[in-house]
Amino acid sequence: MVALTTRPAVPPASSPAGAPVRRLPALRHLGPNWYASVMGTAIVATAGAGLQWQPPGMRTALTVVWALSALLLGVLLTARALHWAHHRDQARAHLLDASMAPFYGCLAMALLAVGGATLVVGSDWIGVRAAVAVDLVLFTAGTVTGVLAAVAVPYLMVTRHHLMVTRHRPPLADASPVWLLPVVAPMVSAALGPLLVPHLPAGQLRQTLLYCCYGLFGLSLLGALLMLPLVLGRLLTGGPPALALTPTLFLVLGPLGQSTTAVHQLAEAAQGVVPGPYAGGFATLAVLYGVPVMGFAALWLGLAGALVVRALRRGLGFSLTWWGFTFPVGTCVTGLAGLGSRTGLGLFDLAATGLYALLVAAWLVACAGTARRLVTGRLPAPPA
């Protein structure tokens, strides 16, 4: 995913006449949107592990994908630290740009996604004890980062980003599914936090984590419900987005699939942790909430898919926005798999398997396109 409307605040300085020469120019345009590749890779491992159908060798393949996501996370964290050190003006420009700042939610989700995948499949290689330790660190860092992004990015959009709107441009002309990214990050915490509950000491710690995850669920859900009408209103009144931004329509699937996953995981973790009536309520909510939300996800998948086909016919080429086809679809896979295990209905398992095939195909295309452009030097590149 990439914000193609971002304008570099200051061009790279290379003048011999006293202007400072910035080091590592290749990293100047490395924005927080690159963390989408980590999210999209980690979800392939996590979603695959939750499927009912597990062919021989799949578990090993998923562990390899997890290792790749962990490697990508380490590389990007280092590269982004160097970006802040050597291109601070550009980093600050990203924060003040309404089309790029929301991608700071991707940093939180990348930490959380790799942490969750470590516990789900990475434990096969490093052991449960080490996996729990790694996940606990990444979950804590990702949750704190996600909550900060959920507050700071809307604050900047209220106080600074609105200054970019002119009287000749409608205030919501730039409303985009990208705006969902900061408020969805806490939902990822709500979905992955319950995996840690059984590994904590019984009593207050388990209950505290469970209820905190439930609070994060509400924080993210209500935030997404406020943003979704803006996105749909922009489509209905302003028409389809720019071709290169069309894949970002799939981001709407993120809060839908992730919230369905969250209520299922919370219900699983609640057994034996909270009083019986509460645990039963969690289990009931997982079905009463998850089924209709997945119904709306199917509607949006059809609409977004049709708009993507339209964009492809009009010349849509590869860009980092294509990573938007991965993580949101993966959350729907985990949501459907949760409903399948809770209801026992094969329809949900079949739908999860079909969507997982779509996820793997999208991930392979995104990986190949990104790698090819990295090798040829076309990425990282200034936005058009």
XYZ file of C-alpha atoms in Angstrom:
384
model
C 0.000 0.000 0.000
C 1.317 3.421 -0.800
C -0.035 6.921 -0.677
C 0.497 8.174 -4.180
C -0.599 11.716 -3.444
C 2.143 12.437 -0.921
C 4.401 15.327 -1.826
C 8.012 15.282 -0.627
C 8.487 18.255 1.661
C 12.130 18.913 0.721
C 13.958 17.507 -2.299
C 17.151 15.582 -1.602
C 19.927 18.042 -1.001
C 22.988 17.483 -3.150
C 24.105 21.020 -3.936
C 27.813 21.650 -3.435
C 27.072 25.245 -2.466
C 26.766 24.693 1.249
C 23.618 22.532 1.253
C 23.891 19.449 3.472
C 24.219 16.181 1.619
C 21.918 13.516 3.065
C 23.253 10.041 3.576
C 21.522 6.867 2.381
C 19.482 8.550 -0.395
C 17.923 5.201 -1.340
C 15.957 5.295 1.918
C 14.564 8.804 1.505
C 11.194 7.642 0.204
C 10.872 4.587 2.460
C 7.576 5.351 4.191
C 5.616 3.514 6.891
C 3.465 2.001 4.135
C 6.201 -0.584 3.619
C 5.137 -2.346 6.821
C 2.143 -3.633 4.839
C 4.467 -6.219 3.300
C 5.242 -7.581 6.782
C 1.551 -7.744 7.692
C 0.653 -9.413 4.424
C 3.353 -12.054 4.862
C 2.646 -12.861 8.511
C -1.086 -13.299 7.918
C -0.364 -16.011 5.332
C 1.189 -18.098 8.111
C -1.428 -17.354 10.765
C -4.456 -17.797 8.502
C -3.142 -21.032 7.025
C -2.626 -22.549 10.462
C -6.303 -22.025 11.323
C -7.741 -23.904 8.344
C -9.433 -27.265 8.827
C -7.736 -28.629 5.707
C -4.024 -29.157 6.368
C -2.263 -31.017 3.521
C 1.103 -32.689 4.188
C 3.975 -30.226 4.369
C 1.749 -27.203 4.849
C 2.836 -26.615 8.440
C 6.492 -26.476 7.382
C 5.687 -24.086 4.567
C 3.780 -21.827 6.960
C 6.724 -21.781 9.350
C 9.009 -20.709 6.504
C 6.600 -17.868 5.701
C 6.615 -16.838 9.378
C 10.425 -16.741 9.353
C 10.309 -14.553 6.244
C 7.890 -12.143 7.920
C 10.153 -11.909 10.979
C 13.137 -11.202 8.729
C 11.210 -8.527 6.848
C 10.179 -6.907 10.116
C 13.771 -6.720 11.326
C 14.988 -5.262 8.036
C 12.240 -2.649 7.883
C 12.605 -1.594 11.511
C 16.304 -0.988 10.855
C 15.690 0.811 7.568
C 13.003 3.039 9.074
C 15.291 3.927 11.993
C 17.933 4.984 9.468
C 15.275 6.922 7.566
C 14.406 8.919 10.683
C 18.105 9.477 11.414
C 19.125 10.686 7.953
C 15.885 11.999 6.395
C 14.044 13.496 9.332
C 12.478 16.227 7.195
C 10.839 13.608 4.993
C 9.761 11.559 8.004
C 8.088 14.638 9.490
C 6.449 15.337 6.144
C 4.914 11.850 6.251
C 3.397 12.604 9.648
C 1.843 15.819 8.365
C 0.439 14.278 5.195
C -3.125 12.964 5.456
C -2.430 10.313 2.806
C 0.683 8.903 4.507
C 0.241 9.416 8.263
C -2.446 6.689 8.604
C 0.145 4.125 7.559
C 1.749 4.441 10.979
C -1.000 2.016 11.984
C 0.799 -0.521 9.779
C 3.837 -0.390 12.071
C 1.684 -1.520 14.986
C -0.045 -4.198 12.951
C 3.265 -5.512 11.599
C 4.593 -5.979 15.146
C 1.372 -7.667 16.232
C 1.076 -9.884 13.151
C 4.620 -11.233 13.462
C 4.151 -11.755 17.199
C 0.941 -13.703 16.674
C 2.481 -15.808 13.894
C 5.439 -16.562 16.166
C 3.139 -18.077 18.769
C 0.902 -19.881 16.265
C 3.519 -21.463 13.967
C 6.947 -20.163 14.960
C 6.826 -22.211 18.164
C 7.427 -25.291 16.002
C 11.001 -24.103 15.464
C 11.904 -22.032 18.525
C 9.758 -23.720 21.175
C 6.681 -22.531 23.035
C 8.588 -20.771 25.816
C 10.617 -18.612 23.408
C 7.582 -17.999 21.200
C 5.566 -16.719 24.158
C 8.401 -14.382 25.141
C 8.742 -12.999 21.617
C 4.995 -12.584 21.219
C 4.694 -10.854 24.593
C 7.310 -8.269 23.597
C 5.870 -7.679 20.120
C 2.291 -7.653 21.402
C 3.120 -5.034 24.029
C 5.051 -2.858 21.577
C 2.397 -3.240 18.890
C -0.498 -2.488 21.226
C 1.130 0.644 22.630
C 2.053 1.814 19.134
C -1.433 1.031 17.848
C -3.228 2.962 20.577
C -0.882 5.923 20.083
C -1.532 5.854 16.327
C -5.296 5.587 16.889
C -5.131 8.823 18.900
C -2.295 10.754 17.262
C -3.221 10.314 13.599
C -6.851 11.512 13.974
C -5.505 14.374 16.118
C -3.145 15.416 13.326
C -5.926 15.097 10.769
C -8.125 17.381 12.884
C -5.485 19.986 13.726
C -3.061 19.953 10.790
C -4.213 17.945 7.775
C -7.379 20.005 7.283
C -5.171 22.987 6.412
C -4.401 21.289 3.084
C -8.052 21.489 2.021
C -8.833 24.449 -0.206
C -12.144 26.118 -0.889
C -12.072 24.607 -4.373
C -11.830 21.037 -3.038
C -14.576 19.306 -1.022
C -13.417 18.471 2.514
C -14.033 14.726 2.055
C -12.688 14.483 -1.493
C -9.660 12.596 -0.178
C -11.591 10.280 2.159
C -9.994 6.884 1.676
C -10.007 3.399 3.196
C -6.438 4.237 4.238
C -8.005 6.352 7.018
C -9.089 3.083 8.663
C -5.535 1.894 9.298
C -4.863 3.681 12.616
C -8.170 2.656 14.190
C -7.909 -0.958 13.004
C -4.565 -1.527 14.730
C -6.137 -1.974 18.224
C -8.488 -4.577 16.727
C -5.453 -6.655 15.763
C -4.409 -6.500 19.416
C -7.898 -7.600 20.433
C -7.686 -10.591 18.088
C -4.158 -11.716 18.973
C -4.024 -10.849 22.670
C -6.277 -13.755 23.709
C -3.636 -16.175 22.370
C -1.412 -15.092 25.260
C -4.074 -15.542 27.960
C -3.459 -19.284 28.597
C 0.268 -18.591 29.029
C -0.225 -16.077 31.848
C -0.627 -16.992 35.548
C -4.236 -17.826 36.413
C -6.298 -15.157 38.099
C -6.027 -11.387 37.799
C -3.449 -11.294 34.994
C -5.497 -13.476 32.658
C -8.697 -11.576 33.363
C -6.990 -8.209 32.980
C -5.556 -9.083 29.578
C -8.887 -10.517 28.423
C -10.892 -7.449 29.431
C -8.243 -5.095 28.031
C -8.525 -6.887 24.698
C -12.284 -6.491 24.873
C -11.810 -2.753 25.461
C -9.475 -2.554 22.466
C -12.171 -4.323 20.445
C -14.663 -1.589 21.324
C -12.154 1.205 20.703
C -11.401 -0.053 17.218
C -14.948 -1.098 16.306
C -16.514 2.264 17.101
C -13.666 4.102 15.386
C -14.135 2.022 12.240
C -17.904 2.576 12.310
C -17.241 6.324 12.256
C -14.854 6.053 9.312
C -16.755 3.614 7.094
C -19.607 6.012 6.185
C -17.018 8.560 5.029
C -15.403 5.990 2.761
C -18.691 4.811 1.276
C -19.952 8.380 0.937
C -16.796 9.328 -0.948
C -17.347 6.458 -3.395
C -21.018 7.251 -3.980
C -20.511 10.985 -4.462
C -17.028 11.128 -5.965
C -16.881 7.986 -8.064
C -14.145 5.326 -8.127
C -10.746 6.193 -6.661
C -7.671 6.791 -8.801
C -6.540 3.621 -10.546
C -3.447 3.096 -8.404
C -5.491 3.521 -5.213
C -8.215 1.054 -6.199
C -6.609 -1.868 -4.260
C -6.987 0.144 -1.043
C -10.716 -0.585 -1.205
C -9.851 -4.024 0.165
C -8.741 -2.353 3.398
C -12.390 -2.142 4.429
C -12.315 -5.919 4.847
C -9.724 -5.492 7.601
C -11.964 -4.285 10.441
C -14.705 -6.699 9.337
C -12.586 -9.845 9.322
C -10.405 -8.835 12.253
C -13.365 -8.015 14.504
C -14.957 -11.384 13.685
C -11.659 -13.060 14.519
C -11.422 -11.051 17.737
C -14.820 -12.069 19.115
C -14.028 -15.706 18.374
C -10.621 -15.584 20.056
C -12.044 -13.713 23.044
C -14.723 -16.376 23.434
C -12.093 -19.124 23.273
C -9.893 -17.448 25.873
C -12.819 -16.656 28.218
C -13.481 -20.297 29.070
C -12.348 -20.854 32.652
C -11.032 -17.298 32.974
C -14.214 -15.310 33.613
C -17.453 -16.395 35.358
C -19.654 -18.814 33.439
C -22.403 -16.344 32.416
C -19.803 -13.981 30.952
C -18.011 -16.773 29.122
C -21.342 -17.906 27.661
C -22.081 -14.352 26.566
C -18.718 -14.149 24.837
C -19.471 -17.368 22.957
C -22.939 -16.194 21.934
C -21.586 -12.851 20.721
C -18.996 -14.605 18.587
C -21.778 -16.092 16.439
C -24.380 -13.325 16.620
C -21.787 -10.734 15.648
C -19.571 -12.748 13.324
C -22.159 -14.147 10.916
C -23.794 -10.845 9.849
C -20.449 -9.041 9.703
C -19.046 -11.718 7.406
C -22.164 -11.279 5.303
C -21.336 -7.602 4.839
C -17.714 -8.567 4.143
C -18.942 -10.747 1.266
C -20.883 -7.771 -0.107
C -17.843 -5.483 0.112
C -15.562 -8.131 -1.399
C -17.849 -8.295 -4.417
C -17.989 -4.502 -4.784
C -14.255 -3.976 -4.309
C -13.453 -6.898 -6.607
C -15.630 -5.465 -9.370
C -13.923 -2.065 -9.050
C -10.501 -3.714 -9.210
C -11.457 -5.573 -12.386
C -12.639 -2.254 -13.824
C -9.331 -0.644 -12.879
C -7.322 -3.494 -14.439
C -9.175 -3.023 -17.702
C -8.232 0.651 -17.594
C -4.545 0.001 -17.107
C -3.993 -0.534 -13.382
C -0.342 -1.465 -12.921
C 1.522 -2.872 -9.958
C 2.358 -0.646 -7.010
C 2.736 -1.094 -3.276
C -1.018 -0.641 -2.940
C -1.322 -4.250 -4.125
C -0.307 -5.353 -0.618
C -3.826 -4.229 0.283
C -5.037 -7.505 -1.245
C -3.265 -9.553 1.440
C -3.775 -8.716 5.126
C -7.476 -7.700 4.912
C -8.322 -10.903 3.044
C -6.321 -12.871 5.607
C -8.405 -11.464 8.458
C -11.542 -12.691 6.700
C -9.957 -16.133 6.424
C -9.317 -16.253 10.186
C -12.812 -14.904 10.873
C -14.480 -17.535 8.706
C -12.307 -20.304 10.148
C -13.365 -19.215 13.641
C -17.019 -19.341 12.687
C -16.498 -22.759 11.143
C -14.979 -24.211 14.297
C -17.631 -22.603 16.514
C -20.702 -23.579 14.471
C -19.447 -26.793 12.897
C -20.771 -25.666 9.500
C -18.692 -26.787 6.535
C -19.794 -23.744 4.546
C -17.591 -21.469 6.656
C -14.610 -23.818 6.354
C -15.079 -24.017 2.580
C -15.279 -20.233 2.292
C -12.170 -19.840 4.447
C -10.227 -22.277 2.256
C -11.308 -20.504 -0.931
C -10.348 -17.086 0.435
C -7.019 -18.481 1.607
C -6.243 -19.567 -1.946
C -6.984 -15.985 -3.045
C -4.751 -14.689 -0.247
C -1.801 -16.864 -1.270
C -2.180 -15.846 -4.922
C -2.297 -12.150 -4.000
C 0.719 -12.552 -1.706
C 2.786 -14.223 -4.419
C 1.939 -11.467 -6.913
C 2.731 -8.725 -4.380
C 6.029 -10.383 -3.425
C 7.093 -10.835 -7.033
C 6.157 -7.285 -8.032
C 7.900 -5.727 -5.037
C 11.058 -7.816 -5.432
C 11.290 -7.049 -9.144
C 11.040 -3.304 -8.544
C 13.525 -3.410 -5.687
C 16.061 -5.190 -7.889
C 15.580 -2.738 -10.760
C 15.773 0.273 -8.455
C 12.206 1.434 -9.051
C 11.449 1.099 -5.327
C 11.609 2.891 -2.966
C 10.535 5.760 -5.192
C 9.002 9.192 -4.685
C 5.189 9.123 -4.972
C 3.660 10.257 -8.229
